Short mmCIF file of C-alpha atoms in Angstrom, two decimals:
data_model
loop_
_atom_site.label_atom_id
_atom_site.label_comp_id
_atom_site.label_asym_id
_atom_site.label_seq_id
_atom_site.Cartn_x
_atom_site.Cartn_y
_atom_site.Cartn_z
CA MET A 274 0.16 0.11 0.04
CA LYS A 275 2.73 2.39 1.01
CA SER A 276 4.75 1.64 -2.45
CA GLN A 277 1.45 2.31 -4.25
CA ALA A 278 0.76 6.00 -2.44
CA GLN A 279 4.57 6.34 -3.41
CA LEU A 280 3.86 5.62 -7.21
CA ILE A 281 1.01 7.78 -7.45
CA ARG A 282 2.54 10.46 -5.93
CA GLU A 283 5.33 10.05 -8.34
CA ILE A 284 3.23 9.93 -11.35
CA LEU A 285 1.14 12.82 -9.99
CA THR A 286 4.34 15.21 -9.49
CA PHE A 287 5.73 14.19 -13.02
CA SER A 288 2.25 15.01 -14.65
CA ILE A 289 2.09 18.27 -12.98
CA GLY A 290 5.77 19.02 -13.88
CA ILE A 291 5.00 18.19 -17.52
CA PHE A 292 1.80 20.49 -17.34
CA ILE A 293 3.79 23.70 -15.97
CA VAL A 294 6.61 23.27 -18.67
CA SER A 295 3.85 22.77 -21.52
CA VAL A 296 2.07 25.84 -20.35
CA CYS A 297 5.38 27.77 -20.27
CA ILE A 298 6.42 26.78 -23.47
CA LEU A 299 2.80 27.61 -25.07
CA THR A 300 2.94 31.07 -23.31
CA PHE A 301 6.47 32.22 -24.51
CA ARG A 302 6.40 30.86 -27.87
CA ASP A 303 4.26 33.37 -28.93
CA TYR A 304 5.92 36.01 -27.01
CA ILE A 305 9.39 35.01 -28.19
CA SER A 306 8.25 34.74 -31.98
CA ASN A 307 6.52 38.18 -31.54
CA ILE A 308 9.78 39.67 -30.33
CA VAL A 309 11.76 38.19 -33.10
CA ILE A 310 9.52 39.00 -35.89
CA GLY A 311 9.22 42.77 -34.54
CA SER A 312 13.02 43.24 -34.60
CA LEU A 313 13.26 41.34 -38.05
CA THR A 314 10.63 43.68 -39.37
CA TYR A 315 12.69 46.79 -38.15
CA ALA A 316 15.66 45.55 -39.34
CA TYR A 317 13.93 45.10 -43.06
CA LEU A 318 12.44 48.29 -42.93
CA GLU A 319 15.83 50.18 -42.01
CA SER A 320 17.64 48.42 -44.83
CA LEU A 321 14.72 49.30 -47.36
CA ALA A 322 14.95 53.06 -46.33
CA THR A 323 18.90 52.88 -46.29
CA HIS A 324 18.61 51.48 -49.65
CA PHE A 325 15.81 53.76 -51.14
CA GLU A 326 18.14 56.77 -49.95
CA PHE A 327 20.88 55.33 -51.49
CA LEU A 328 19.06 54.68 -55.04
CA LEU A 329 17.89 58.49 -54.99
CA ASN A 330 21.28 59.84 -54.16
CA ASP A 331 22.87 57.61 -57.03
CA ALA A 332 20.22 58.87 -59.40
CA TYR A 333 20.81 62.42 -58.58
CA SER A 334 24.25 62.18 -58.68
CA ILE A 335 24.19 60.70 -62.20
CA ALA A 336 22.04 63.31 -63.33
CA THR A 337 24.01 66.16 -61.97
CA LYS A 338 27.16 64.54 -63.94
CA PHE A 339 25.65 64.41 -67.32
CA THR A 340 23.95 67.35 -69.40
CA ASN A 341 21.08 64.95 -70.41
CA SER A 342 17.95 66.67 -69.16
CA SER A 343 16.44 63.28 -68.16
CA LEU A 344 17.32 59.64 -67.68
CA SER A 345 15.66 56.27 -66.42
CA TYR A 346 17.20 54.66 -63.53
CA TYR A 347 15.99 50.82 -62.99
CA ALA A 348 16.87 48.93 -59.70
CA GLU A 349 15.84 45.46 -58.66
CA MET A 350 13.79 45.09 -55.27
CA PRO A 351 12.45 42.33 -53.17
CA PRO A 352 8.81 41.62 -54.26
CA SER A 353 8.08 41.14 -50.51
CA ILE A 354 9.35 41.58 -47.13
CA LEU A 355 8.49 38.84 -44.66
CA GLY A 356 5.73 37.75 -46.68
CA SER A 357 4.32 41.33 -46.91
CA SER A 358 3.77 43.73 -49.18
CA TYR A 359 5.58 47.38 -48.40
CA GLU A 360 6.04 50.66 -49.62
CA LEU A 361 9.10 53.26 -49.72
CA TYR A 362 8.41 56.87 -49.72
CA LEU A 363 9.45 60.33 -48.74
CA ASN A 364 7.91 62.24 -45.85
CA SER A 365 9.17 66.05 -45.79
CA SER A 366 12.89 65.00 -45.76
CA LYS A 367 12.57 61.68 -44.11
CA VAL A 368 12.91 58.37 -46.06
CA CYS A 369 10.07 56.15 -45.02
CA ALA A 370 9.73 52.24 -45.65
CA ARG A 371 6.43 50.95 -44.40
CA ILE A 372 5.39 47.25 -44.22
CA PHE A 373 1.39 46.24 -44.19
CA THR A 374 1.24 42.96 -42.35
CA PRO A 375 1.80 43.50 -39.43
CA PRO A 376 1.27 47.04 -40.12
CA ARG A 377 4.52 48.94 -39.19
CA SER A 378 6.60 51.87 -40.61
CA LEU A 379 10.18 53.45 -40.05
CA CYS A 380 11.10 56.71 -41.17
CA LYS A 381 14.89 58.05 -41.16
CA ASP A 382 16.40 61.21 -41.62
CA SER A 383 17.85 61.45 -45.24
CA SER A 384 20.74 63.38 -46.64
CA LEU A 385 19.29 63.86 -49.86
CA PRO A 386 19.99 67.53 -51.56
CA PRO A 387 17.87 70.27 -51.32
CA ASN A 388 17.43 70.89 -55.06
CA LEU A 389 16.13 67.37 -55.34
CA LYS A 390 12.30 67.12 -55.67
CA ILE A 391 11.04 63.47 -55.13
CA VAL A 392 7.30 62.52 -56.48
CA GLY A 393 5.48 59.23 -56.29
CA SER A 394 6.32 56.18 -53.76
CA PHE A 395 7.24 52.70 -54.58
CA PHE A 396 5.01 49.50 -53.83
CA SER A 397 5.92 46.01 -53.64
CA SER A 398 7.24 45.10 -56.99
CA ARG A 399 10.32 43.19 -58.54
CA LEU A 400 11.48 46.50 -60.26
CA MET A 401 11.71 50.19 -58.97
CA VAL A 402 11.67 52.96 -61.72
CA LEU A 403 13.06 56.28 -61.29
CA LYS A 404 12.44 58.83 -64.02
CA VAL A 405 15.13 61.57 -63.68
CA SER A 406 14.44 64.77 -65.08
CA LYS A 407 16.54 68.03 -64.57
CA ASN A 408 15.81 71.36 -65.54
CA LEU A 409 18.81 73.01 -67.33
CA THR A 410 18.37 76.18 -66.40
CA THR A 411 17.44 76.02 -62.44
CA GLY A 412 19.58 73.01 -61.96
CA GLU A 413 16.71 71.56 -60.10
CA VAL A 414 16.25 67.73 -60.19
CA ARG A 415 13.04 65.86 -59.84
CA ILE A 416 12.72 62.43 -59.32
CA ASP A 417 9.68 60.42 -60.31
CA VAL A 418 9.16 57.24 -58.12
CA PHE A 419 7.15 54.05 -59.01
CA SER A 420 7.01 50.39 -59.46
CA GLY A 421 7.24 49.06 -62.89
CA SER A 422 8.76 47.14 -65.80
CA ALA A 423 11.65 47.71 -67.92
CA THR A 424 9.33 47.68 -71.10
#
């Protein structure tokens, strides 16, 4: 009788331990995955905003070095980030990236020249098209940004 009670106590203690471990795993699994996905999302957004700023600066520098009044600049881009569509745009003097699912955005200060005018935004696509036009009399450079194809 004494050994049966001890066996039942051991089985009950083991079952409670398994239950506690299961609850901890289920609770923290979602919490940790949200933290990881959140930090990955912001890292991707930071990278996209930086890349977008680089492309704009590159197109501007090409436009200022040549006497042509217009040019087209094509850049390959990822079609989605973490399985979600995204947008790249300019907000005042900040370069911004936004992901739609889960909805998150990031804006960072840009180093774009003051005589550069940016129109439009880029939505998820494999190709970003920058139509660059330069006013030869004023020196102002305008870049129209959109998603598109090389054709």
